[in-house]
PDB file of C-alpha atoms in Angstrom:
ATOM      1  CA  UNK X   1      -7.190   6.604 -11.377  1.00 49.00           C
ATOM      2  CA  UNK X   2     -10.510   6.060  -9.931  1.00 52.00           C
ATOM      3  CA  UNK X   3     -12.138   9.375  -8.564  1.00 48.00           C
ATOM      4  CA  UNK X   4     -12.169   7.926  -4.828  1.00 69.00           C
ATOM      5  CA  UNK X   5      -8.561   7.833  -4.470  1.00 83.00           C
ATOM      6  CA  UNK X   6      -7.001  11.313  -5.065  1.00 87.00           C
ATOM      7  CA  UNK X   7      -3.124  11.369  -5.333  1.00 92.00           C
ATOM      8  CA  UNK X   8      -1.434  13.409  -2.985  1.00 92.00           C
ATOM      9  CA  UNK X   9       2.279  13.444  -1.995  1.00 93.00           C
ATOM     10  CA  UNK X  10       1.541  11.192   0.864  1.00 96.00           C
ATOM     11  CA  UNK X  11      -0.220   8.876  -1.079  1.00 97.00           C
ATOM     12  CA  UNK X  12       2.200   8.920  -3.630  1.00 95.00           C
ATOM     13  CA  UNK X  13       5.074   7.785  -0.917  1.00 96.00           C
ATOM     14  CA  UNK X  14       2.537   4.932   0.358  1.00 97.00           C
ATOM     15  CA  UNK X  15       2.288   3.626  -2.898  1.00 96.00           C
ATOM     16  CA  UNK X  16       5.911   3.737  -4.027  1.00 95.00           C
ATOM     17  CA  UNK X  17       6.484   1.656  -1.044  1.00 96.00           C
ATOM     18  CA  UNK X  18       3.923  -0.737  -1.619  1.00 96.00           C
ATOM     19  CA  UNK X  19       4.609  -1.121  -4.880  1.00 96.00           C
ATOM     20  CA  UNK X  20       8.021  -2.227  -4.319  1.00 94.00           C
ATOM     21  CA  UNK X  21       6.967  -5.509  -3.320  1.00 94.00           C
ATOM     22  CA  UNK X  22       3.355  -5.604  -4.888  1.00 93.00           C
ATOM     23  CA  UNK X  23       2.042  -9.139  -4.049  1.00 93.00           C
ATOM     24  CA  UNK X  24       3.434  -8.810  -0.203  1.00 94.00           C
ATOM     25  CA  UNK X  25       2.272  -8.065   2.977  1.00 95.00           C
ATOM     26  CA  UNK X  26       3.008  -4.654   4.474  1.00 96.00           C
ATOM     27  CA  UNK X  27       2.445  -4.356   7.896  1.00 93.00           C
ATOM     28  CA  UNK X  28       1.602  -0.442   9.126  1.00 92.00           C
ATOM     29  CA  UNK X  29       4.905  -0.082  11.782  1.00 92.00           C
ATOM     30  CA  UNK X  30       7.089  -0.723   8.596  1.00 94.00           C
ATOM     31  CA  UNK X  31       5.037   1.065   6.336  1.00 96.00           C
ATOM     32  CA  UNK X  32       5.337   4.445   8.630  1.00 96.00           C
ATOM     33  CA  UNK X  33       9.161   3.393   9.050  1.00 96.00           C
ATOM     34  CA  UNK X  34       9.635   3.415   5.241  1.00 96.00           C
ATOM     35  CA  UNK X  35       7.539   6.573   4.164  1.00 96.00           C
ATOM     36  CA  UNK X  36       8.357   8.583   7.243  1.00 96.00           C
ATOM     37  CA  UNK X  37       4.933   9.179   7.846  1.00 97.00           C
ATOM     38  CA  UNK X  38       3.430   9.491  11.388  1.00 97.00           C
ATOM     39  CA  UNK X  39       0.605   7.179  12.297  1.00 95.00           C
ATOM     40  CA  UNK X  40      -2.123   9.888  12.044  1.00 96.00           C
ATOM     41  CA  UNK X  41      -0.856  10.621   8.362  1.00 96.00           C
ATOM     42  CA  UNK X  42      -0.607   6.857   7.406  1.00 97.00           C
ATOM     43  CA  UNK X  43      -3.425   5.042   8.481  1.00 96.00           C
ATOM     44  CA  UNK X  44      -6.029   7.580   6.927  1.00 96.00           C
ATOM     45  CA  UNK X  45      -4.194   6.732   3.812  1.00 97.00           C
ATOM     46  CA  UNK X  46      -4.627   2.928   4.175  1.00 97.00           C
ATOM     47  CA  UNK X  47      -8.536   3.271   5.167  1.00 95.00           C
ATOM     48  CA  UNK X  48      -9.090   5.613   2.062  1.00 95.00           C
ATOM     49  CA  UNK X  49      -7.016   2.589  -0.150  1.00 97.00           C
ATOM     50  CA  UNK X  50      -9.088   0.129   1.655  1.00 95.00           C
ATOM     51  CA  UNK X  51     -12.501   1.714   1.252  1.00 95.00           C
ATOM     52  CA  UNK X  52     -11.731   2.076  -2.924  1.00 96.00           C
ATOM     53  CA  UNK X  53     -10.621  -1.490  -2.517  1.00 96.00           C
ATOM     54  CA  UNK X  54      -7.139  -0.994  -4.067  1.00 97.00           C
ATOM     55  CA  UNK X  55      -5.774  -2.966  -0.704  1.00 97.00           C
ATOM     56  CA  UNK X  56      -7.351  -5.056   1.826  1.00 96.00           C
ATOM     57  CA  UNK X  57      -6.392  -5.578   5.590  1.00 94.00           C
ATOM     58  CA  UNK X  58      -6.185  -8.224   7.698  1.00 91.00           C
ATOM     59  CA  UNK X  59      -4.994  -9.211  11.088  1.00 88.00           C
ATOM     60  CA  UNK X  60      -2.472 -11.883  11.647  1.00 81.00           C
ATOM     61  CA  UNK X  61      -3.587 -15.449  13.281  1.00 81.00           C
ATOM     62  CA  UNK X  62      -1.665 -15.260  16.528  1.00 76.00           C
ATOM     63  CA  UNK X  63      -2.175 -15.819  19.921  1.00 77.00           C
ATOM     64  CA  UNK X  64      -1.356 -12.569  21.702  1.00 73.00           C
ATOM     65  CA  UNK X  65      -0.286 -13.902  24.973  1.00 79.00           C
ATOM     66  CA  UNK X  66       2.133 -16.514  23.480  1.00 83.00           C
ATOM     67  CA  UNK X  67       3.570 -13.703  21.045  1.00 77.00           C
ATOM     68  CA  UNK X  68       3.469 -11.391  23.832  1.00 81.00           C
ATOM     69  CA  UNK X  69       2.403  -8.776  21.662  1.00 75.00           C
ATOM     70  CA  UNK X  70      -0.874  -7.902  19.746  1.00 78.00           C
ATOM     71  CA  UNK X  71      -1.694  -9.059  16.549  1.00 77.00           C
ATOM     72  CA  UNK X  72      -0.723  -6.792  13.418  1.00 82.00           C
ATOM     73  CA  UNK X  73      -2.849  -5.802  10.556  1.00 91.00           C
ATOM     74  CA  UNK X  74      -1.133  -6.472   7.376  1.00 94.00           C
ATOM     75  CA  UNK X  75      -2.051  -4.908   4.017  1.00 96.00           C
ATOM     76  CA  UNK X  76      -2.017  -6.378   0.802  1.00 95.00           C
ATOM     77  CA  UNK X  77      -2.697  -5.108  -2.817  1.00 96.00           C
ATOM     78  CA  UNK X  78      -6.087  -6.409  -4.811  1.00 96.00           C
ATOM     79  CA  UNK X  79      -5.184  -7.562  -8.077  1.00 91.00           C
ATOM     80  CA  UNK X  80      -7.072  -4.475  -9.344  1.00 95.00           C
ATOM     81  CA  UNK X  81      -5.581  -2.278  -7.049  1.00 96.00           C
ATOM     82  CA  UNK X  82      -2.037  -2.951  -7.555  1.00 94.00           C
ATOM     83  CA  UNK X  83      -2.920  -2.000 -11.126  1.00 95.00           C
ATOM     84  CA  UNK X  84      -4.715   1.275 -10.169  1.00 95.00           C
ATOM     85  CA  UNK X  85      -1.611   1.848  -8.004  1.00 95.00           C
ATOM     86  CA  UNK X  86       1.025   1.534 -11.319  1.00 94.00           C
ATOM     87  CA  UNK X  87      -1.631   3.595 -13.343  1.00 92.00           C
ATOM     88  CA  UNK X  88      -1.815   6.530 -10.746  1.00 93.00           C
ATOM     89  CA  UNK X  89       2.241   6.509 -10.275  1.00 93.00           C
ATOM     90  CA  UNK X  90       2.646   6.539 -13.716  1.00 92.00           C
ATOM     91  CA  UNK X  91       0.071   9.270 -14.498  1.00 91.00           C
ATOM     92  CA  UNK X  92       1.954  11.267 -11.392  1.00 91.00           C
ATOM     93  CA  UNK X  93       5.341  11.063 -13.258  1.00 88.00           C
ATOM     94  CA  UNK X  94       3.908  11.966 -16.259  1.00 89.00           C
ATOM     95  CA  UNK X  95       2.006  15.246 -14.803  1.00 89.00           C
ATOM     96  CA  UNK X  96       5.390  16.077 -13.467  1.00 87.00           C
ATOM     97  CA  UNK X  97       7.131  15.466 -16.800  1.00 86.00           C
ATOM     98  CA  UNK X  98       9.593  12.699 -15.291  1.00 82.00           C
ATOM     99  CA  UNK X  99      10.432   9.418 -16.952  1.00 73.00           C
ATOM    100  CA  UNK X 100       8.295   6.541 -14.831  1.00 59.00           C
ATOM    101  CA  UNK X 101      10.496   3.811 -13.738  1.00 59.00           C
ATOM    102  CA  UNK X 102       9.529   0.235 -13.571  1.00 53.00           C
ATOM    103  CA  UNK X 103       7.296  -0.027 -10.428  1.00 51.00           C
ATOM    104  CA  UNK X 104       6.860  -3.610  -9.223  1.00 47.00           C
ATOM    105  CA  UNK X 105       5.413  -5.604 -11.863  1.00 45.00           C
ATOM    106  CA  UNK X 106       2.361  -7.659 -10.873  1.00 40.00           C
ATOM    107  CA  UNK X 107       0.878 -10.225 -13.232  1.00 41.00           C
ATOM    108  CA  UNK X 108      -2.928 -10.250 -13.059  1.00 44.00           C
ATOM    109  CA  UNK X 109      -4.967 -13.155 -12.261  1.00 43.00           C
ATOM    110  CA  UNK X 110      -4.402 -15.935 -15.045  1.00 46.00           C
ATOM    111  CA  UNK X 111      -0.603 -14.718 -15.340  1.00 46.00           C
ATOM    112  CA  UNK X 112      -1.033 -12.430 -18.370  1.00 44.00           C
ATOM    113  CA  UNK X 113       0.709  -9.626 -18.751  1.00 38.00           C
TER     114      UNK X 113
END
């Protein structure tokens, strides 16, 4: 795992959820609900993952007045980020001495496994 992303319990919770759909877009509120983390714990983790280039965040392209809500920010793995996340979770499982479940497989660019 790159040195700039330190594994914590909360980070593992976020990665576990992101890896359930590694090619999907993940909305912050849904991540809070699925991880059980409050915004004050979740968003700093997402910022760290963005700074490390494991994920990319983007605002949805909507007209807030038509949608009657603010634009949402979605997070997606970068190709390298998904690889780093799976490795980090495998390392965590190994350190804890538990078998590592298959965690969201994402094919690298070019389709090779």
